[in-house]
Amino acid sequence: GGHPVDLLQVGANVGESRVSAGHAGDPVFAWLRRAAPYWARAVLVEPIQANFEALVANYRGVEARVSYVHGAVVETPGPATFYDLRRCSEAENDDDMERHDRCLDDYDASSLFASTNRTFVGWHVGFLRNGAAPIVRRTVPGFDWATLLTTHGGDAVGLLLLDVESMDCDLLLRFPFDDVRPDVVVFEQNYCASEQREKRAAVDAALVALGYEEAPGFLGDARNDACYVRTGPLAVARPFATRSSAAA
Protein backbone atom coordinates (compact mmCIF):
# COMPACT_ATOMS: atom_id res chain seq x y z
CA GLY A 1 0.00 0.00 0.00
CA GLY A 2 0.94 3.63 -0.34
CA HIS A 3 0.19 6.81 1.49
CA PRO A 4 -2.81 9.15 1.28
CA VAL A 5 -2.57 11.88 -1.34
CA ASP A 6 -4.34 15.09 -0.39
CA LEU A 7 -4.38 16.40 -3.95
CA LEU A 8 -4.11 14.57 -7.29
CA GLN A 9 -4.27 17.16 -10.06
CA VAL A 10 -4.22 16.06 -13.69
CA GLY A 11 -3.74 18.90 -16.13
CA ALA A 12 -1.99 21.15 -13.63
CA ASN A 13 -0.79 23.50 -16.39
CA VAL A 14 1.56 26.08 -14.83
CA GLY A 15 -0.16 26.49 -11.48
CA GLU A 16 -1.06 30.10 -10.69
CA SER A 17 -4.57 31.25 -9.86
CA ARG A 18 -4.86 34.28 -12.13
CA VAL A 19 -7.84 34.59 -14.44
CA SER A 20 -6.80 33.98 -18.04
CA ALA A 21 -8.59 33.55 -21.36
CA GLY A 22 -11.96 33.32 -19.66
CA HIS A 23 -10.82 30.69 -17.16
CA ALA A 24 -11.07 31.32 -13.44
CA GLY A 25 -7.59 30.01 -12.76
CA ASP A 26 -6.24 27.14 -10.69
CA PRO A 27 -8.53 26.58 -7.67
CA VAL A 28 -5.81 25.04 -5.48
CA PHE A 29 -2.79 27.18 -6.31
CA ALA A 30 -3.20 29.68 -3.47
CA TRP A 31 -3.68 26.91 -0.91
CA LEU A 32 -0.81 24.73 -2.11
CA ARG A 33 1.58 27.62 -2.67
CA ARG A 34 0.96 29.54 0.55
CA ALA A 35 -1.10 27.59 3.07
CA ALA A 36 -0.57 23.84 2.66
CA PRO A 37 1.12 22.33 5.75
CA TYR A 38 4.28 20.23 5.59
CA TRP A 39 2.37 16.97 5.89
CA ALA A 40 0.11 17.61 2.89
CA ARG A 41 0.92 15.51 -0.20
CA ALA A 42 0.18 16.61 -3.74
CA VAL A 43 0.76 14.91 -7.08
CA LEU A 44 0.66 17.30 -10.05
CA VAL A 45 0.51 15.94 -13.61
CA GLU A 46 1.22 18.08 -16.69
CA PRO A 47 2.12 16.85 -20.21
CA ILE A 48 3.40 19.97 -22.00
CA GLN A 49 7.11 20.43 -21.27
CA ALA A 50 7.07 24.24 -21.14
CA ASN A 51 4.09 24.22 -18.80
CA PHE A 52 5.67 21.52 -16.65
CA GLU A 53 8.84 23.54 -16.18
CA ALA A 54 6.82 26.63 -15.25
CA LEU A 55 4.72 24.53 -12.86
CA VAL A 56 7.78 23.32 -10.98
CA ALA A 57 9.17 26.85 -10.83
CA ASN A 58 5.90 28.34 -9.57
CA TYR A 59 5.72 25.88 -6.66
CA ARG A 60 9.40 26.01 -5.77
CA GLY A 61 9.85 26.40 -2.01
CA VAL A 62 6.40 25.20 -0.95
CA GLU A 63 6.16 23.54 2.45
CA ALA A 64 3.95 20.67 1.29
CA ARG A 65 5.36 17.49 -0.24
CA VAL A 66 4.76 17.85 -3.97
CA SER A 67 5.47 15.23 -6.63
CA TYR A 68 5.63 16.48 -10.23
CA VAL A 69 4.77 14.12 -13.06
CA HIS A 70 5.55 15.05 -16.66
CA GLY A 71 3.10 13.18 -18.83
CA ALA A 72 -0.51 12.49 -19.68
CA VAL A 73 -3.04 10.07 -18.21
CA VAL A 74 -4.09 7.72 -21.01
CA GLU A 75 -5.80 4.36 -21.40
CA THR A 76 -2.64 2.38 -22.22
CA PRO A 77 0.74 3.19 -20.62
CA GLY A 78 3.52 4.23 -22.98
CA PRO A 79 4.38 7.14 -25.27
CA ALA A 80 1.27 9.24 -25.89
CA THR A 81 0.42 11.59 -28.74
CA PHE A 82 -0.50 15.06 -27.54
CA TYR A 83 -1.59 18.10 -29.54
CA ASP A 84 -1.27 21.80 -28.85
CA LEU A 85 -0.83 25.07 -30.74
CA ARG A 86 2.54 26.11 -32.11
CA ARG A 87 4.03 29.02 -30.21
CA CYS A 88 6.04 31.76 -31.85
CA SER A 89 8.95 30.91 -29.57
CA GLU A 90 9.20 27.71 -31.62
CA ALA A 91 9.34 29.61 -34.93
CA GLU A 92 12.18 28.67 -37.23
CA ASN A 93 13.09 32.25 -38.19
CA ASP A 94 12.06 35.89 -37.76
CA ASP A 95 9.79 35.86 -40.79
CA ASP A 96 8.00 32.83 -39.39
CA MET A 97 7.68 34.51 -36.00
CA GLU A 98 5.97 37.54 -37.52
CA ARG A 99 3.37 35.41 -39.26
CA HIS A 100 0.52 35.24 -36.76
CA ASP A 101 -1.21 32.79 -39.07
CA ARG A 102 1.63 30.30 -38.49
CA CYS A 103 2.20 30.61 -34.75
CA LEU A 104 0.60 31.99 -31.61
CA ASP A 105 2.40 34.52 -29.42
CA ASP A 106 -0.15 34.47 -26.59
CA TYR A 107 1.40 31.91 -24.24
CA ASP A 108 -1.61 31.86 -21.89
CA ALA A 109 -4.05 31.03 -24.67
CA SER A 110 -1.83 28.47 -26.37
CA SER A 111 -1.24 26.59 -23.14
CA LEU A 112 -4.97 26.25 -22.53
CA PHE A 113 -5.73 24.40 -25.74
CA ALA A 114 -3.72 21.19 -25.49
CA SER A 115 -5.14 17.69 -25.47
CA THR A 116 -4.79 14.11 -26.62
CA ASN A 117 -7.95 14.94 -28.61
CA ARG A 118 -6.82 16.55 -31.89
CA THR A 119 -10.37 17.44 -32.91
CA PHE A 120 -10.80 19.49 -29.75
CA VAL A 121 -7.58 21.43 -30.34
CA GLY A 122 -8.54 22.05 -33.97
CA TRP A 123 -11.94 23.32 -32.88
CA HIS A 124 -10.29 25.99 -30.75
CA VAL A 125 -7.99 27.17 -33.53
CA GLY A 126 -10.94 29.03 -35.00
CA PHE A 127 -11.04 31.33 -31.98
CA LEU A 128 -7.39 32.37 -32.25
CA ARG A 129 -5.63 34.62 -34.76
CA ASN A 130 -8.21 34.12 -37.51
CA GLY A 131 -8.07 30.38 -37.05
CA ALA A 132 -4.70 29.68 -38.60
CA ALA A 133 -2.27 28.78 -35.80
CA PRO A 134 -1.02 25.29 -36.75
CA ILE A 135 -1.43 22.30 -34.51
CA VAL A 136 1.74 20.66 -33.20
CA ARG A 137 1.90 16.93 -32.57
CA ARG A 138 4.11 15.98 -29.63
CA THR A 139 5.02 12.71 -27.94
CA VAL A 140 4.80 12.72 -24.15
CA PRO A 141 5.05 10.03 -21.45
CA GLY A 142 1.71 8.28 -20.93
CA PHE A 143 0.47 6.68 -17.71
CA ASP A 144 -2.75 4.87 -16.94
CA TRP A 145 -4.50 5.47 -13.62
CA ALA A 146 -3.18 2.27 -12.05
CA THR A 147 0.44 3.13 -12.86
CA LEU A 148 0.08 6.70 -11.65
CA LEU A 149 -1.55 5.71 -8.37
CA THR A 150 0.83 2.84 -7.70
CA THR A 151 3.92 4.91 -8.46
CA HIS A 152 2.88 7.80 -6.25
CA GLY A 153 1.26 5.93 -3.40
CA GLY A 154 -2.31 6.98 -3.99
CA ASP A 155 -4.16 4.36 -1.95
CA ALA A 156 -6.41 7.18 -0.73
CA VAL A 157 -7.06 10.56 -2.38
CA GLY A 158 -8.55 13.67 -0.82
CA LEU A 159 -9.17 15.75 -3.95
CA LEU A 160 -9.11 14.49 -7.53
CA LEU A 161 -8.91 17.57 -9.78
CA LEU A 162 -9.09 17.23 -13.57
CA ASP A 163 -8.69 19.83 -16.30
CA VAL A 164 -7.69 17.84 -19.35
CA GLU A 165 -9.32 19.69 -22.22
CA SER A 166 -12.17 17.50 -23.48
CA MET A 167 -10.97 14.24 -21.94
CA ASP A 168 -12.29 14.74 -18.41
CA CYS A 169 -15.30 12.44 -18.70
CA ASP A 170 -13.27 9.76 -20.47
CA LEU A 171 -10.66 9.74 -17.70
CA LEU A 172 -13.28 9.67 -14.95
CA LEU A 173 -15.07 6.73 -16.54
CA ARG A 174 -11.75 4.83 -16.42
CA PHE A 175 -10.78 5.86 -12.89
CA PRO A 176 -10.49 2.85 -10.52
CA PHE A 177 -13.10 4.01 -8.01
CA ASP A 178 -13.43 0.45 -6.69
CA ASP A 179 -9.86 0.70 -5.38
CA VAL A 180 -9.50 4.41 -4.66
CA ARG A 181 -12.44 6.65 -3.84
CA PRO A 182 -11.49 10.34 -3.61
CA ASP A 183 -13.32 12.51 -1.09
CA VAL A 184 -13.90 15.28 -3.64
CA VAL A 185 -13.94 15.06 -7.45
CA VAL A 186 -13.72 18.22 -9.55
CA PHE A 187 -13.52 18.26 -13.34
CA GLU A 188 -13.92 20.73 -16.19
CA GLN A 189 -17.22 19.78 -17.78
CA ASN A 190 -18.00 22.25 -20.59
CA TYR A 191 -16.94 20.09 -23.52
CA CYS A 192 -18.27 16.91 -21.99
CA ALA A 193 -21.65 18.45 -21.14
CA SER A 194 -22.14 19.95 -24.61
CA GLU A 195 -20.43 17.48 -26.96
CA GLN A 196 -20.50 14.21 -25.00
CA ARG A 197 -23.81 14.30 -23.18
CA GLU A 198 -24.09 10.54 -22.84
CA LYS A 199 -20.67 10.38 -21.21
CA ARG A 200 -21.52 13.29 -18.92
CA ALA A 201 -24.69 11.49 -17.85
CA ALA A 202 -22.71 8.27 -17.33
CA VAL A 203 -20.21 10.09 -15.10
CA ASP A 204 -23.03 11.54 -13.01
CA ALA A 205 -24.77 8.17 -12.68
CA ALA A 206 -21.54 6.42 -11.73
CA LEU A 207 -20.56 8.99 -9.09
CA VAL A 208 -24.02 9.07 -7.54
CA ALA A 209 -24.06 5.26 -7.40
CA LEU A 210 -20.71 5.40 -5.60
CA GLY A 211 -22.12 7.68 -2.91
CA TYR A 212 -21.24 11.14 -4.22
CA GLU A 213 -23.50 14.15 -4.35
CA GLU A 214 -23.06 17.06 -6.74
CA ALA A 215 -21.94 20.22 -4.96
CA PRO A 216 -21.75 23.13 -7.44
CA GLY A 217 -19.29 25.78 -6.37
CA PHE A 218 -17.88 23.83 -3.41
CA LEU A 219 -14.53 23.89 -5.16
CA GLY A 220 -13.57 25.13 -8.59
CA ASP A 221 -15.36 27.50 -10.95
CA ALA A 222 -19.10 26.81 -10.81
CA ARG A 223 -19.48 28.09 -14.40
CA ASN A 224 -17.11 25.53 -15.88
CA ASP A 225 -16.38 22.85 -13.30
CA ALA A 226 -18.47 20.01 -11.90
CA CYS A 227 -17.85 19.13 -8.27
CA TYR A 228 -18.89 15.96 -6.44
CA VAL A 229 -18.39 15.26 -2.73
CA ARG A 230 -18.58 11.93 -0.94
CA THR A 231 -21.56 11.60 1.34
CA GLY A 232 -20.00 8.91 3.54
CA PRO A 233 -16.88 8.90 5.72
CA LEU A 234 -13.98 10.73 4.11
CA ALA A 235 -10.86 8.77 3.18
CA VAL A 236 -8.34 11.53 3.76
CA ALA A 237 -10.39 14.25 5.49
CA ARG A 238 -7.69 16.86 4.99
CA PRO A 239 -7.51 19.58 3.90
CA PHE A 240 -10.79 19.51 1.93
CA ALA A 241 -13.06 18.19 4.69
CA THR A 242 -15.20 21.27 5.30
CA ARG A 243 -18.16 19.72 3.56
CA SER A 244 -20.71 21.80 5.44
CA SER A 245 -20.29 24.51 2.79
CA ALA A 246 -21.20 22.16 -0.05
CA ALA A 247 -24.47 22.70 -1.80
CA ALA A 248 -26.94 19.88 -1.57
Coordinates of C-alpha atoms in Angstrom, one line a residue:
G1 CA 0.0 0.0 0.0
G2 CA 0.9 3.6 -0.3
H3 CA 0.2 6.8 1.5
P4 CA -2.8 9.2 1.3
V5 CA -2.6 11.9 -1.3
D6 CA -4.3 15.1 -0.4
L7 CA -4.4 16.4 -4.0
L8 CA -4.1 14.6 -7.3
Q9 CA -4.3 17.2 -10.1
V10 CA -4.2 16.1 -13.7
G11 CA -3.7 18.9 -16.1
A12 CA -2.0 21.1 -13.6
N13 CA -0.8 23.5 -16.4
V14 CA 1.6 26.1 -14.8
G15 CA -0.2 26.5 -11.5
E16 CA -1.1 30.1 -10.7
S17 CA -4.6 31.3 -9.9
R18 CA -4.9 34.3 -12.1
V19 CA -7.8 34.6 -14.4
S20 CA -6.8 34.0 -18.0
A21 CA -8.6 33.6 -21.4
G22 CA -12.0 33.3 -19.7
H23 CA -10.8 30.7 -17.2
A24 CA -11.1 31.3 -13.4
G25 CA -7.6 30.0 -12.8
D26 CA -6.2 27.1 -10.7
P27 CA -8.5 26.6 -7.7
V28 CA -5.8 25.0 -5.5
F29 CA -2.8 27.2 -6.3
A30 CA -3.2 29.7 -3.5
W31 CA -3.7 26.9 -0.9
L32 CA -0.8 24.7 -2.1
R33 CA 1.6 27.6 -2.7
R34 CA 1.0 29.5 0.6
A35 CA -1.1 27.6 3.1
A36 CA -0.6 23.8 2.7
P37 CA 1.1 22.3 5.7
Y38 CA 4.3 20.2 5.6
W39 CA 2.4 17.0 5.9
A40 CA 0.1 17.6 2.9
R41 CA 0.9 15.5 -0.2
A42 CA 0.2 16.6 -3.7
V43 CA 0.8 14.9 -7.1
L44 CA 0.7 17.3 -10.0
V45 CA 0.5 15.9 -13.6
E46 CA 1.2 18.1 -16.7
P47 CA 2.1 16.9 -20.2
I48 CA 3.4 20.0 -22.0
Q49 CA 7.1 20.4 -21.3
A50 CA 7.1 24.2 -21.1
N51 CA 4.1 24.2 -18.8
F52 CA 5.7 21.5 -16.7
E53 CA 8.8 23.5 -16.2
A54 CA 6.8 26.6 -15.2
L55 CA 4.7 24.5 -12.9
V56 CA 7.8 23.3 -11.0
A57 CA 9.2 26.8 -10.8
N58 CA 5.9 28.3 -9.6
Y59 CA 5.7 25.9 -6.7
R60 CA 9.4 26.0 -5.8
G61 CA 9.9 26.4 -2.0
V62 CA 6.4 25.2 -1.0
E63 CA 6.2 23.5 2.4
A64 CA 4.0 20.7 1.3
R65 CA 5.4 17.5 -0.2
V66 CA 4.8 17.9 -4.0
S67 CA 5.5 15.2 -6.6
Y68 CA 5.6 16.5 -10.2
V69 CA 4.8 14.1 -13.1
H70 CA 5.5 15.1 -16.7
G71 CA 3.1 13.2 -18.8
A72 CA -0.5 12.5 -19.7
V73 CA -3.0 10.1 -18.2
V74 CA -4.1 7.7 -21.0
E75 CA -5.8 4.4 -21.4
T76 CA -2.6 2.4 -22.2
P77 CA 0.7 3.2 -20.6
G78 CA 3.5 4.2 -23.0
P79 CA 4.4 7.1 -25.3
A80 CA 1.3 9.2 -25.9
T81 CA 0.4 11.6 -28.7
F82 CA -0.5 15.1 -27.5
Y83 CA -1.6 18.1 -29.5
D84 CA -1.3 21.8 -28.8
L85 CA -0.8 25.1 -30.7
R86 CA 2.5 26.1 -32.1
R87 CA 4.0 29.0 -30.2
C88 CA 6.0 31.8 -31.9
S89 CA 8.9 30.9 -29.6
E90 CA 9.2 27.7 -31.6
A91 CA 9.3 29.6 -34.9
E92 CA 12.2 28.7 -37.2
N93 CA 13.1 32.2 -38.2
D94 CA 12.1 35.9 -37.8
D95 CA 9.8 35.9 -40.8
D96 CA 8.0 32.8 -39.4
M97 CA 7.7 34.5 -36.0
E98 CA 6.0 37.5 -37.5
R99 CA 3.4 35.4 -39.3
H100 CA 0.5 35.2 -36.8
D101 CA -1.2 32.8 -39.1
R102 CA 1.6 30.3 -38.5
C103 CA 2.2 30.6 -34.7
L104 CA 0.6 32.0 -31.6
D105 CA 2.4 34.5 -29.4
D106 CA -0.1 34.5 -26.6
Y107 CA 1.4 31.9 -24.2
D108 CA -1.6 31.9 -21.9
A109 CA -4.0 31.0 -24.7
S110 CA -1.8 28.5 -26.4
S111 CA -1.2 26.6 -23.1
L112 CA -5.0 26.3 -22.5
F113 CA -5.7 24.4 -25.7
A114 CA -3.7 21.2 -25.5
S115 CA -5.1 17.7 -25.5
T116 CA -4.8 14.1 -26.6
N117 CA -8.0 14.9 -28.6
R118 CA -6.8 16.5 -31.9
T119 CA -10.4 17.4 -32.9
F120 CA -10.8 19.5 -29.7
V121 CA -7.6 21.4 -30.3
G122 CA -8.5 22.0 -34.0
W123 CA -11.9 23.3 -32.9
H124 CA -10.3 26.0 -30.8
V125 CA -8.0 27.2 -33.5
G126 CA -10.9 29.0 -35.0
F127 CA -11.0 31.3 -32.0
L128 CA -7.4 32.4 -32.2
R129 CA -5.6 34.6 -34.8
N130 CA -8.2 34.1 -37.5
G131 CA -8.1 30.4 -37.0
A132 CA -4.7 29.7 -38.6
A133 CA -2.3 28.8 -35.8
P134 CA -1.0 25.3 -36.7
I135 CA -1.4 22.3 -34.5
V136 CA 1.7 20.7 -33.2
R137 CA 1.9 16.9 -32.6
R138 CA 4.1 16.0 -29.6
T139 CA 5.0 12.7 -27.9
V140 CA 4.8 12.7 -24.2
P141 CA 5.0 10.0 -21.5
G142 CA 1.7 8.3 -20.9
F143 CA 0.5 6.7 -17.7
D144 CA -2.8 4.9 -16.9
W145 CA -4.5 5.5 -13.6
A146 CA -3.2 2.3 -12.0
T147 CA 0.4 3.1 -12.9
L148 CA 0.1 6.7 -11.6
L149 CA -1.6 5.7 -8.4
T150 CA 0.8 2.8 -7.7
T151 CA 3.9 4.9 -8.5
H152 CA 2.9 7.8 -6.3
G153 CA 1.3 5.9 -3.4
G154 CA -2.3 7.0 -4.0
D155 CA -4.2 4.4 -1.9
A156 CA -6.4 7.2 -0.7
V157 CA -7.1 10.6 -2.4
G158 CA -8.5 13.7 -0.8
L159 CA -9.2 15.7 -4.0
L160 CA -9.1 14.5 -7.5
L161 CA -8.9 17.6 -9.8
L162 CA -9.1 17.2 -13.6
D163 CA -8.7 19.8 -16.3
V164 CA -7.7 17.8 -19.4
E165 CA -9.3 19.7 -22.2
S166 CA -12.2 17.5 -23.5
M167 CA -11.0 14.2 -21.9
D168 CA -12.3 14.7 -18.4
C169 CA -15.3 12.4 -18.7
D170 CA -13.3 9.8 -20.5
L171 CA -10.7 9.7 -17.7
L172 CA -13.3 9.7 -14.9
L173 CA -15.1 6.7 -16.5
R174 CA -11.8 4.8 -16.4
F175 CA -10.8 5.9 -12.9
P176 CA -10.5 2.9 -10.5
F177 CA -13.1 4.0 -8.0
D178 CA -13.4 0.4 -6.7
D179 CA -9.9 0.7 -5.4
V180 CA -9.5 4.4 -4.7
R181 CA -12.4 6.6 -3.8
P182 CA -11.5 10.3 -3.6
D183 CA -13.3 12.5 -1.1
V184 CA -13.9 15.3 -3.6
V185 CA -13.9 15.1 -7.5
V186 CA -13.7 18.2 -9.5
F187 CA -13.5 18.3 -13.3
E188 CA -13.9 20.7 -16.2
Q189 CA -17.2 19.8 -17.8
N190 CA -18.0 22.2 -20.6
Y191 CA -16.9 20.1 -23.5
C192 CA -18.3 16.9 -22.0
A193 CA -21.7 18.5 -21.1
S194 CA -22.1 20.0 -24.6
E195 CA -20.4 17.5 -27.0
Q196 CA -20.5 14.2 -25.0
R197 CA -23.8 14.3 -23.2
E198 CA -24.1 10.5 -22.8
K199 CA -20.7 10.4 -21.2
R200 CA -21.5 13.3 -18.9
A201 CA -24.7 11.5 -17.8
A202 CA -22.7 8.3 -17.3
V203 CA -20.2 10.1 -15.1
D204 CA -23.0 11.5 -13.0
A205 CA -24.8 8.2 -12.7
A206 CA -21.5 6.4 -11.7
L207 CA -20.6 9.0 -9.1
V208 CA -24.0 9.1 -7.5
A209 CA -24.1 5.3 -7.4
L210 CA -20.7 5.4 -5.6
G211 CA -22.1 7.7 -2.9
Y212 CA -21.2 11.1 -4.2
E213 CA -23.5 14.2 -4.3
E214 CA -23.1 17.1 -6.7
A215 CA -21.9 20.2 -5.0
P216 CA -21.7 23.1 -7.4
G217 CA -19.3 25.8 -6.4
F218 CA -17.9 23.8 -3.4
L219 CA -14.5 23.9 -5.2
G220 CA -13.6 25.1 -8.6
D221 CA -15.4 27.5 -10.9
A222 CA -19.1 26.8 -10.8
R223 CA -19.5 28.1 -14.4
N224 CA -17.1 25.5 -15.9
D225 CA -16.4 22.9 -13.3
A226 CA -18.5 20.0 -11.9
C227 CA -17.8 19.1 -8.3
Y228 CA -18.9 16.0 -6.4
V229 CA -18.4 15.3 -2.7
R230 CA -18.6 11.9 -0.9
T231 CA -21.6 11.6 1.3
G232 CA -20.0 8.9 3.5
P233 CA -16.9 8.9 5.7
L234 CA -14.0 10.7 4.1
A235 CA -10.9 8.8 3.2
V236 CA -8.3 11.5 3.8
A237 CA -10.4 14.3 5.5
R238 CA -7.7 16.9 5.0
P239 CA -7.5 19.6 3.9
F240 CA -10.8 19.5 1.9
A241 CA -13.1 18.2 4.7
T242 CA -15.2 21.3 5.3
R243 CA -18.2 19.7 3.6
S244 CA -20.7 21.8 5.4
S245 CA -20.3 24.5 2.8
A246 CA -21.2 22.2 0.0
A247 CA -24.5 22.7 -1.8
A248 CA -26.9 19.9 -1.6

